[in-house]
Coordinates of C-alpha atoms and ligand atoms in Angstrom, one line a residue:
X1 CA 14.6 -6.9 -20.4
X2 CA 15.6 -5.4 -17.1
X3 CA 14.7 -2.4 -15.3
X4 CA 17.6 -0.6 -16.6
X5 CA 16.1 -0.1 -19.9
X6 CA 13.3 2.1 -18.6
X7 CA 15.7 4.0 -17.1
X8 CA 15.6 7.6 -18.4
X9 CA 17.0 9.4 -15.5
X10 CA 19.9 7.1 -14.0
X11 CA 23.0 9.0 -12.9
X12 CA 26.2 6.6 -13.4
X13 CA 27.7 7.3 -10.2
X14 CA 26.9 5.9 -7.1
X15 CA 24.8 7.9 -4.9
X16 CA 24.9 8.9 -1.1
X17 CA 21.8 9.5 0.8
X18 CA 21.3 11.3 4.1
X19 CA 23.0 9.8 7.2
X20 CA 19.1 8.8 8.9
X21 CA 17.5 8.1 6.0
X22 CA 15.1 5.4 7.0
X23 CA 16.0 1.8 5.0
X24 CA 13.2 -0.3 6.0
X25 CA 10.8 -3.4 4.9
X26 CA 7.3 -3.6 4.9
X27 CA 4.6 -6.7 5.5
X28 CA 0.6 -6.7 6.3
X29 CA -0.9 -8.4 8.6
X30 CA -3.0 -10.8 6.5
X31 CA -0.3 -11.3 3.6
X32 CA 1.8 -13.1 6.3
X33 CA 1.1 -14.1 9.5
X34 CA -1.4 -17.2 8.8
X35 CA -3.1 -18.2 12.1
X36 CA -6.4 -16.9 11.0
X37 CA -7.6 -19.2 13.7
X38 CA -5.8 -19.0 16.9
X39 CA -5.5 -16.8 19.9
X40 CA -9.4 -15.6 19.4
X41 CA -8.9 -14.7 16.1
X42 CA -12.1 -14.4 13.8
X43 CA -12.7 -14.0 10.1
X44 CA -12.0 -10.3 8.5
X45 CA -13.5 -9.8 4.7
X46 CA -10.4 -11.3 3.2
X47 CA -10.6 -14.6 5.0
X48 CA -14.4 -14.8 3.3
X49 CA -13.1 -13.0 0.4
X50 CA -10.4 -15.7 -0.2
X51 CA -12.5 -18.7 0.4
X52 CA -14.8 -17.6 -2.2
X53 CA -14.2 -19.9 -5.2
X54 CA -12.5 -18.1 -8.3
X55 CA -12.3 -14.9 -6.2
X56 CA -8.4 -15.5 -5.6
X57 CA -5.8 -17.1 -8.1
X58 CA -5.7 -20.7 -7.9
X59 CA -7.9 -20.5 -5.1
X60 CA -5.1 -19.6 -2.5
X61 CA -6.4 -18.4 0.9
X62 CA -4.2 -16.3 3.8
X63 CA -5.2 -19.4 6.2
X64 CA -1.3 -20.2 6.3
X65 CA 0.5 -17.1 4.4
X66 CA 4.2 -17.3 5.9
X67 CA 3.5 -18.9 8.8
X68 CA 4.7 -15.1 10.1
X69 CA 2.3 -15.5 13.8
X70 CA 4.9 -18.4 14.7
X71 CA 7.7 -17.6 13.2
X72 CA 8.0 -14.0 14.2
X73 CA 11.0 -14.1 16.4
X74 CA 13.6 -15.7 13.7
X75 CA 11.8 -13.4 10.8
X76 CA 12.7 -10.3 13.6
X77 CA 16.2 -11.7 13.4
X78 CA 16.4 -11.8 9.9
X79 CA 14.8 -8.4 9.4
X80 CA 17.8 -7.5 11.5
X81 CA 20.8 -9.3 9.9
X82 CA 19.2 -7.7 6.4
X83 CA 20.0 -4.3 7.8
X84 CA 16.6 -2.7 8.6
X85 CA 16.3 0.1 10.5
X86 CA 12.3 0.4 10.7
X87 CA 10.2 -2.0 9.7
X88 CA 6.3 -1.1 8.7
X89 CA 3.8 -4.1 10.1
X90 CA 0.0 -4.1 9.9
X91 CA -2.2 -5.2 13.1
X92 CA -5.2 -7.1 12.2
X93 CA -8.1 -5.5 13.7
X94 CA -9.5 -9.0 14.3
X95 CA -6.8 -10.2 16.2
X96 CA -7.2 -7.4 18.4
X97 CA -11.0 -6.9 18.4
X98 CA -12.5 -10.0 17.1
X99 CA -15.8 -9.7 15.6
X100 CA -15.3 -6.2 16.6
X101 CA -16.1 -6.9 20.0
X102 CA -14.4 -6.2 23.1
X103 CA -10.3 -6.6 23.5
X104 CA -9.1 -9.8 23.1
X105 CA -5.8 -9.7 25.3
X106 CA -4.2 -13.1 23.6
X107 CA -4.3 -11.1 20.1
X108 CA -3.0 -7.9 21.1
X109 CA 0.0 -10.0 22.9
X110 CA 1.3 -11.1 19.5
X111 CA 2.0 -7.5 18.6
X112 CA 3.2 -6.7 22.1
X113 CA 6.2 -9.5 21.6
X114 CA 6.7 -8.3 18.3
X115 CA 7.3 -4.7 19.1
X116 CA 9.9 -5.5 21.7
X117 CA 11.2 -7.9 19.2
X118 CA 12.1 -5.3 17.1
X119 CA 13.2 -2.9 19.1
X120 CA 15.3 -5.2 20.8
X121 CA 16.9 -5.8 17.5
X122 CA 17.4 -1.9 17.2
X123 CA 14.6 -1.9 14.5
X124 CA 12.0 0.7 14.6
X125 CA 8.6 -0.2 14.8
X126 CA 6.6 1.7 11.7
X127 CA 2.9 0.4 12.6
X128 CA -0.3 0.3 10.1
X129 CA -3.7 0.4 11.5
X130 CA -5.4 -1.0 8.4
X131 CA -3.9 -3.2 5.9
X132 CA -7.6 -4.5 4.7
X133 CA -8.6 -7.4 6.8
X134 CA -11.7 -5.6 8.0
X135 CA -13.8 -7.9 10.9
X136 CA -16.5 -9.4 8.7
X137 CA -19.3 -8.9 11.1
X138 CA -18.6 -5.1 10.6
X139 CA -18.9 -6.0 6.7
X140 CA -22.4 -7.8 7.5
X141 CA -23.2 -4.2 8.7
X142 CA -22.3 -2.7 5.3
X143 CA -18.8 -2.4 6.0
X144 CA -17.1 0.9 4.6
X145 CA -20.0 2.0 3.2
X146 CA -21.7 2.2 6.8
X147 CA -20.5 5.5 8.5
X148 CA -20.4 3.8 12.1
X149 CA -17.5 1.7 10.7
X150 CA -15.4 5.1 10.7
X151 CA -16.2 5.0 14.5
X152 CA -15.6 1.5 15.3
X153 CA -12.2 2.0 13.5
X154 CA -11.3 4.6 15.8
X155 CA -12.1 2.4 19.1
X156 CA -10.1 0.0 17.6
X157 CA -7.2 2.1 17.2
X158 CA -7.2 3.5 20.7
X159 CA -7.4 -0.2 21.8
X160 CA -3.7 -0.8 20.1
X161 CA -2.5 2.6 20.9
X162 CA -3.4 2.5 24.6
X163 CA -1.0 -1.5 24.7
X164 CA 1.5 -0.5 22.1
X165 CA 1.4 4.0 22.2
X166 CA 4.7 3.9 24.5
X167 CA 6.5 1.8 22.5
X168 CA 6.1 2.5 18.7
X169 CA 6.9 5.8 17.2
X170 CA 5.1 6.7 13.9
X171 CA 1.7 5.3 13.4
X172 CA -0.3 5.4 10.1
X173 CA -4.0 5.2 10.1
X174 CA -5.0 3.2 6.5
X175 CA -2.9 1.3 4.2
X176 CA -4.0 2.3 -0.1
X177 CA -7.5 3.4 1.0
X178 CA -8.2 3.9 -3.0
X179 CA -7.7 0.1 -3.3
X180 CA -10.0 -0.8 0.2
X181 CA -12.6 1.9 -1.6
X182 CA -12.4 1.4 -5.4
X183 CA -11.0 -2.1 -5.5
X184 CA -13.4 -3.5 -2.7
X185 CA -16.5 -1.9 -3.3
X186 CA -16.7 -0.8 -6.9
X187 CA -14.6 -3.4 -9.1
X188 CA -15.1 -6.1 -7.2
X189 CA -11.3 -7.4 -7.6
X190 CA -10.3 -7.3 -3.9
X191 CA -12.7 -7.8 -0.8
X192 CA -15.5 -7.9 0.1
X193 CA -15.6 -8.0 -3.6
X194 CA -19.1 -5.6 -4.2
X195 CA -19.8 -4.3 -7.4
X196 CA -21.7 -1.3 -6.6
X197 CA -20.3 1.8 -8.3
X198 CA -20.6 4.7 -6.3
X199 CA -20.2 2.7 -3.1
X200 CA -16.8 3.1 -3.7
X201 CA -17.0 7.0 -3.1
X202 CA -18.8 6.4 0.2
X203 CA -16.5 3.7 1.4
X204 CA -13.6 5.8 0.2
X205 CA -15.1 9.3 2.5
X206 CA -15.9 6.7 5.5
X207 CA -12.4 5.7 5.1
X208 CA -11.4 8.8 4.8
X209 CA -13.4 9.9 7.8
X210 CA -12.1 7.2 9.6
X211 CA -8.5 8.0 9.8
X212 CA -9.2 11.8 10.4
X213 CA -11.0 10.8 13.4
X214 CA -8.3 8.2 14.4
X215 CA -6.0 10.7 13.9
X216 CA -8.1 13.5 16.3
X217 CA -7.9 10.9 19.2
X218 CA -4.6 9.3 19.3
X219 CA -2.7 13.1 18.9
X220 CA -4.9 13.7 21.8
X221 CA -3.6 10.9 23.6
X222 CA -0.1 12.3 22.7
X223 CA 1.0 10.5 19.8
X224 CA 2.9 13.1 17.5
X225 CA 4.2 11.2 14.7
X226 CA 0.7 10.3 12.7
X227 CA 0.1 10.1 8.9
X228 CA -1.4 7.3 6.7
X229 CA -0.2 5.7 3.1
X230 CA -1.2 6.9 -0.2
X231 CA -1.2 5.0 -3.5
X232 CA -0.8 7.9 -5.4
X233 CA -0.4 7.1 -9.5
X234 CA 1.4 9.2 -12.5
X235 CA -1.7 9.8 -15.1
X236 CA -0.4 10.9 -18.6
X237 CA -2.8 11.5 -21.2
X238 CA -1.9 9.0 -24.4
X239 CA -2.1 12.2 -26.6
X240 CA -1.2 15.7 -25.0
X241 CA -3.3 17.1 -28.0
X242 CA -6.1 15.0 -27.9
X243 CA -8.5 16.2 -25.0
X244 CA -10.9 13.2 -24.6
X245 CA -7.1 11.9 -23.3
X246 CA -6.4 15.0 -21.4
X247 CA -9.8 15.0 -19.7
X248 CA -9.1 11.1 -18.9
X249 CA -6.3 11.9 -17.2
X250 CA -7.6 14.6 -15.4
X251 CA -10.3 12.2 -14.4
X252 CA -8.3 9.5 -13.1
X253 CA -5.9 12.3 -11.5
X254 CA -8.9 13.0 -9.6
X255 CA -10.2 9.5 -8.0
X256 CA -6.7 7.9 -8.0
X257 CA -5.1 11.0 -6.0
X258 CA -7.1 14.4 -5.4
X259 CA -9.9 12.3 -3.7
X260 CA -7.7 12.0 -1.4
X261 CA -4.9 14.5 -0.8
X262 CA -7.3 17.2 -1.6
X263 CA -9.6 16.2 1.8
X264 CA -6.7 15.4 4.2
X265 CA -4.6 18.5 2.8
X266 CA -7.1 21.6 2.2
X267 CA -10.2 19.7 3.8
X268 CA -12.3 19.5 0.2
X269 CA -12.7 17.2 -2.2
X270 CA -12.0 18.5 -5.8
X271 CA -14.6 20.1 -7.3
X272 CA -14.5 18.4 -10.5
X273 CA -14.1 15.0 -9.2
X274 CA -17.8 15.8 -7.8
X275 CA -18.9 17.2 -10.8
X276 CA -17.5 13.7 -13.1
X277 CA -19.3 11.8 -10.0
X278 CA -22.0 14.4 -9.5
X279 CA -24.9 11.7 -11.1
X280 CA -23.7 8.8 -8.9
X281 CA -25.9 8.1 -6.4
X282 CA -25.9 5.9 -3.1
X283 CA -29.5 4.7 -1.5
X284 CA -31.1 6.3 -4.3
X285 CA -29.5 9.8 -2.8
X286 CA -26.6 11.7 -4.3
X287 CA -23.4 9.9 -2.6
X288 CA -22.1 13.1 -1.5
X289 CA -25.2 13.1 0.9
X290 CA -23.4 11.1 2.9
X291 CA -20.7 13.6 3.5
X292 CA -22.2 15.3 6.9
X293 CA -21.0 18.5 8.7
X294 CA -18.0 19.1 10.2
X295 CA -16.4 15.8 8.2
X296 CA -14.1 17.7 5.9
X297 CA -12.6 19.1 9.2
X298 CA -11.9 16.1 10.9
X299 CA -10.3 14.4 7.6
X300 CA -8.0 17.6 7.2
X301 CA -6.6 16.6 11.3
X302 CA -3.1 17.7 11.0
X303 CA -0.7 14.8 10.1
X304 CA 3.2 14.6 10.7
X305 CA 4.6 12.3 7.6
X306 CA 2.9 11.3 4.5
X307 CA 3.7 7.3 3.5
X308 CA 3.6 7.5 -0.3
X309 CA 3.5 3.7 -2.1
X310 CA 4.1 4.1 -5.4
X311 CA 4.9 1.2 -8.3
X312 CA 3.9 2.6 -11.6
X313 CA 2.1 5.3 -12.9
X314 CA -0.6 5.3 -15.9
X315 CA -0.8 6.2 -19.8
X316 CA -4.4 6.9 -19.9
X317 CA -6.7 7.3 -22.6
X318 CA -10.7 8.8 -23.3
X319 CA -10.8 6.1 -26.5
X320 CA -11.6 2.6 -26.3
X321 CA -8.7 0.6 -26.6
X322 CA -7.4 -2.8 -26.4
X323 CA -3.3 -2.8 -26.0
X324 CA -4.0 -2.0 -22.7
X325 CA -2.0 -3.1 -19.3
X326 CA -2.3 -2.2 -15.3
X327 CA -6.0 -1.8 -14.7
X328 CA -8.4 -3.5 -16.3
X329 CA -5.6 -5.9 -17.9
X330 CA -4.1 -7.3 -14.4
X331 CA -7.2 -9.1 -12.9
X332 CA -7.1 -12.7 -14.1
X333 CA -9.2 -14.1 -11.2
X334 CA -12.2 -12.1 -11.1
X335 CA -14.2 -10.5 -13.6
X336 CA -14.1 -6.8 -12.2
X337 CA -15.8 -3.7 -13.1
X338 CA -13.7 -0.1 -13.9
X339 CA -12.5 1.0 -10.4
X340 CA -13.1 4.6 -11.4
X341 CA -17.1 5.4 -10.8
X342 CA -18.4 8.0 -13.7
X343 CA -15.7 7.6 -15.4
X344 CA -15.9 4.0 -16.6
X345 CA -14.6 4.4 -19.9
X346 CA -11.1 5.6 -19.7
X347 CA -9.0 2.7 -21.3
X348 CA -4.4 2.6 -20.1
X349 CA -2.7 2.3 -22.8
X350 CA 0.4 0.5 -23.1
X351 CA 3.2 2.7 -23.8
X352 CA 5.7 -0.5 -23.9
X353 CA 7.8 -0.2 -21.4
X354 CA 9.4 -3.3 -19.3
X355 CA 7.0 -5.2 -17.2
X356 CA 6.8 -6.8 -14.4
X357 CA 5.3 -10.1 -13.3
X358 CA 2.6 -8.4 -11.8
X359 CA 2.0 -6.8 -15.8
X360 CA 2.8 -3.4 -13.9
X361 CA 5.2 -0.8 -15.9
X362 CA 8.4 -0.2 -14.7
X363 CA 8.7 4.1 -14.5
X364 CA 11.0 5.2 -12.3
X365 CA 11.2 8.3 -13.9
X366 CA 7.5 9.0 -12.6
X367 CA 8.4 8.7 -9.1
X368 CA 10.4 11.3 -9.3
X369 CA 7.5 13.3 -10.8
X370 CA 5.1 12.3 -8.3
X371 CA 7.6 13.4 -5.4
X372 CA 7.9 17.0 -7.2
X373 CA 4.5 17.2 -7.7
X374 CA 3.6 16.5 -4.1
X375 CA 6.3 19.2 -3.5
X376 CA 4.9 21.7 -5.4
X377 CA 1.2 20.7 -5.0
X378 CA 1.6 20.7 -1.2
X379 CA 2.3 21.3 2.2
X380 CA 5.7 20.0 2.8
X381 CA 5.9 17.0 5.1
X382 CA 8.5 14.7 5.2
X383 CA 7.4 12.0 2.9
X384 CA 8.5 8.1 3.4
X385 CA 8.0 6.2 0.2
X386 CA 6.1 3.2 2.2
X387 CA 6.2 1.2 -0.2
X388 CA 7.2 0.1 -3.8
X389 CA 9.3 -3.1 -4.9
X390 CA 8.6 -5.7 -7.9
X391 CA 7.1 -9.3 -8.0
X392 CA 9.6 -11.3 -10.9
X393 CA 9.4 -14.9 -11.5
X394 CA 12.3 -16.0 -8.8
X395 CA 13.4 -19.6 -8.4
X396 CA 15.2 -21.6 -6.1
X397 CA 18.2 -22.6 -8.1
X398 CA 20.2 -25.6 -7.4
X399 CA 22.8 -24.0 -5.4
X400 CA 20.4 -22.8 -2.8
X401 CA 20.2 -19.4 -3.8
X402 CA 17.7 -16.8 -5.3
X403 CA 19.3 -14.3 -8.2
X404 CA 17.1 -11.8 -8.7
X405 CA 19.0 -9.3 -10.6
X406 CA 15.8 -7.6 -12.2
X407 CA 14.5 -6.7 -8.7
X408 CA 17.7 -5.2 -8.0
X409 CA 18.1 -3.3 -11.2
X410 CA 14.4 -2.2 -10.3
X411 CA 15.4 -0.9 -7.0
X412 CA 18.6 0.9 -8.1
X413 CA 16.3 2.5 -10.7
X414 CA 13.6 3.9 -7.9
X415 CA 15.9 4.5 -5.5
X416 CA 17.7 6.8 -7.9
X417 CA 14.6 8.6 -8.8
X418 CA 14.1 9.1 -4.6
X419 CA 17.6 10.2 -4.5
X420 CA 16.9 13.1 -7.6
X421 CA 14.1 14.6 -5.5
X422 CA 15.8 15.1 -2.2
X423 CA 18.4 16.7 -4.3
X424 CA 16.3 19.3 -5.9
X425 CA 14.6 19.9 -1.8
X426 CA 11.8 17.0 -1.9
X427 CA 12.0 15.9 2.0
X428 CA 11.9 12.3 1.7
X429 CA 12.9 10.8 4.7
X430 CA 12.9 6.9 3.9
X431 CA 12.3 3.9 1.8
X432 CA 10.5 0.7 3.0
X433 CA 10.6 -2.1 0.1
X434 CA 7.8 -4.4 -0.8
X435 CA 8.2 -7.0 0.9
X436 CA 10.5 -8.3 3.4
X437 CA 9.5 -11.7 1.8
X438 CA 7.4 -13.1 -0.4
X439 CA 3.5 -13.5 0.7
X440 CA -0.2 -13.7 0.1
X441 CA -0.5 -11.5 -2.7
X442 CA -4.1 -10.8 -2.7
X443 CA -6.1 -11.4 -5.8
X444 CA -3.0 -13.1 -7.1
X445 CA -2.3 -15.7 -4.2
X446 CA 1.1 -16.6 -3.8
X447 CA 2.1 -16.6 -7.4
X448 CA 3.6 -13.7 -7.1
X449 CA 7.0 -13.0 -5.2
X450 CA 7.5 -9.4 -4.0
X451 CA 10.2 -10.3 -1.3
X452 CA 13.2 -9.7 -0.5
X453 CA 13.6 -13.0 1.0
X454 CA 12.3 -16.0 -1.2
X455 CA 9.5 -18.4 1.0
X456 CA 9.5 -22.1 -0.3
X457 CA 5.7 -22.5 1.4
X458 CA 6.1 -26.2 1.3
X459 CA 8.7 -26.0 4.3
X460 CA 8.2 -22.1 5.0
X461 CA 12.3 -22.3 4.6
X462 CA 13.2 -18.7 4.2
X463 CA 16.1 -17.6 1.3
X464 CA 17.6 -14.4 1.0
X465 CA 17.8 -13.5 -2.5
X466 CA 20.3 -11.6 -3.6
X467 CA 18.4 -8.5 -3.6
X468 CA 18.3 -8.8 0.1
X469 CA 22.0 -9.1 0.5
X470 CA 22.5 -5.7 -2.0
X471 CA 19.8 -3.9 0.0
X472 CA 21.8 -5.3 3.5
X473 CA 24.5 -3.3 2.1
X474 CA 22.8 -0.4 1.0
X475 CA 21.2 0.3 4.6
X476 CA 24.8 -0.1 5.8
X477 CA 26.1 1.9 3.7
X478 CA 23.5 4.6 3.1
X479 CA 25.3 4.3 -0.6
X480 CA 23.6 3.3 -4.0
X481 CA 26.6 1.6 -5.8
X482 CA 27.2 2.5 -9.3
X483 CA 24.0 0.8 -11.4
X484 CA 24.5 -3.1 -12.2
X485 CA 25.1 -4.7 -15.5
X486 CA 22.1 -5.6 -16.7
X487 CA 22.8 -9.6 -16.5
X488 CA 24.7 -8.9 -13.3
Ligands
FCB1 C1 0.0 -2.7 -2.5 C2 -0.4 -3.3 -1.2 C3 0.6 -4.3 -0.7 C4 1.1 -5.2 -1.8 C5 1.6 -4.4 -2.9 C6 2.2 -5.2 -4.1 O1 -1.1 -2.2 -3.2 O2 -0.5 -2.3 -0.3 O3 -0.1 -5.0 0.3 O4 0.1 -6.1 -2.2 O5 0.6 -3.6 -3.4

């Protein structure tokens, strides 16, 4: 099956987007520069995380990746013969501050060349603070769930912003902070890997904290395009009528996305998110002890664009259930916990639509949903979908090439849905697909390709597939073609 069939919205025609719409490609720092050693470099919680037997599929580390840190220049040149105009890059804070010490000038270099790479190339430079790799020493401290890591993070980013603030344009605070919160502290399925249930609500307000106080200081130090990226997720209960479903949807409407629009965008958290969490405690304390005065203010700083990432959205459920995919079904490394503290036993039902190889659903159609409901729900900021894209089971066939027509199919589909909402007055500005080529994939390793560009890692040889090519013309253009044949 190919994404076409989940396709409940597709218009026939082709489709023309705004003439500055923003086509771009997006990386992090630890899925592909490898290097994890050089230039001063030390370990960040995914280098430990990764080396922890069982923690990763087949035991695959970031100490390679793509080889990215060498190859930089010729992947710039790529980027550029693909058709990007902005490309969204992580720094790794421990590159730049190892052990979250003082600046290391040989690690700050690397992102120095790279910007003038790019904008040599006519690219724009779209930078990410945080991608994950956290310094480890700063995780020996208690990492997220220690408030001084909020204010480390912020010395940090003034450290990059005082080398690179002249040069790069939009800068975004935290990459999926629900995944470095929920993921990392209270499933266990990405680094540091803890297990601790309501640590995820405190790692998730000190993250939270962290970027509103980033945010404060570098608009004081004149930046004026600021704003972080949301995983933001379509909850729909299994059963309209059936209000243990309805109240599970609520719930996971509440720590997948109120938890955090609500703070940044009307400087609370929603107040039945802390009554589901309200017997969750942290050192023995309420965890919303840790919340302190004047927090709320700093998280609600004013922001300029809102980076939405958005794959699939959720059938949820209140009943046990096993025909279940997305959370809870896609963690084959680890045994992991329910990311959702106090509300550990809502189940996602399958609703059988197309998969990915990632297990994920393909759902255009709730894109468009989220977009309107971030329109509606509100205040209006241009929006850039930072990220979405699909991981399918490429190969190198024996004429040299990559045929992926299920990625492009998938992209047709989403772009489609983009292209509804701006129609009907949703200002989205832009579109950065997951991933310029295929990388470390977290808990997943490298068996699973996201890119654009196919990555033998044997040789590091780099392959457009022909997704790239379509989306090289679809940047050119600014023109969605009529949709493909399904075997195209
Ligand atoms: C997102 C991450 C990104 C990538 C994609 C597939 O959650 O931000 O690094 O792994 O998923």
């Amino acid at each position: 099956m190919t994404a076409q069939t989940s396709t409940t919205r597709t218009s026939p025609a082709p489709v023309r987007f705004p003439h500055d719409f923003v086509w771009g490609m997006a990386t992090a720092s630890y899925q592909i520069e490898g290097a994890v050693a050089e230039d001063g470099r030390t370990p960040s919680i995914w280098d430990t995380f990764s080396h922890l037997p069982g923690a990763v599929l087949n035991d695959d580390t970031g100490d390679v990746a793509c080889e990215h840190y060498h190859r930089m220049p010729s992947d710039v040149a790529l980027l550029a013969d693909l058709g990007a105009t902005s490309y969204r890059f992580s720094v790794a804070w421990p590159r730049v501050r190892p052990d979250a010490g003082p600046v290391n000038a040989a690690g700050l270099a690397f992102y120095d060349r790279l910007v003038d790479q790019l904008l040599s190339h006519g690219i724009a430079p779209w930078l990410t603070l945080y991608h994950w790799d956290l310094p480890q020493v700063l995780e020996d401290a208690g990492g997220w769930t220690n408030r001084d890591t909020a204010h480390r993070f912020v010395e940090y980013a003034v450290s990059v912003h005082e080398a690179l603030g002249d040069r790069v344009p939009t800068w975004t605070t935290l990459n999926e902070p629900w995944c470095s919160a929920f993921l990392g502290y209270t499933a266990g399925h990405h680094a540091p890997g803890r297990q601790e249930g309501a640590a995820g609500l405190v790692a998730g307000h000190h993250l939270l904290l962290a970027h509103g106080l980033a945010t404060q200081e570098l608009r004081s130090r004149g930046a004026d395009r600021l704003g972080l990226s949301l995983n933001l997720t379509v909850p729909d209960p299994s059963d309209p009528d059936d209000p243990a479903d309805v109240d599970a949807a609520r719930r996971i409407d509440g720590l997948h996305n109120r938890f955090f629009l609500d703070p940044i965008f009307r400087g609370s958290y929603p107040a039945d998110v802390l009554e589901d969490t309200a017997g969750r405690t942290w050192q023995d304390r309420p965890w919303l002890d840790v919340v302190r005065d004047g927090d709320l203010d700093a998280i609600a700083a004013p922001i300029d664009v809102l980076g939405v990432n958005y794959y699939h959205g959720n059938e949820v459920s209140g009943h046990p259930r096993t025909d279940v995919v997305g959370v809870g079904a896609d963690h084959p490394a680890r045994v992991a916990h329910s990311p959702f503290p106090g509300s550990e036993h809502v189940t996602f039902p399958s609703r059988g639509l197309p998969l990915t190889a990632m297990g994920w659903e393909i759902q255009p159609e709730g894109l468009h949903r989220l977009l309107r409901r971030l329109h509606d729900d509100y205040p209006h900021l241009p929006i850039y979908l930072t990220e979405t894209g699909a991981a399918f089971d490429d190969r190198l066939d024996d004429d040299g090439r990559v045929h992926d027509p299920d990625r492009i199919a998938f992209l047709d589909a989403y772009l489609r849905a983009v292209h509804d909402a701006i129609e009907e007055g949703v200002d989205v500005r832009g579109f950065f697909q997951w991933s310029f080529c295929d990388n470390f994939e977290w808990a997943f390793g490298y068996a699973k390709r996201f890119g654009l560009v196919h990555v033998d890692y044997a040789t590091q040889r780099r392959t457009p597939k022909s997704s790239a090519h379509w989306y090289a013309g679809l940047a050119r253009t600014g023109t969605l073609p009529a949709p493909p044949a399904a075997d195209d």
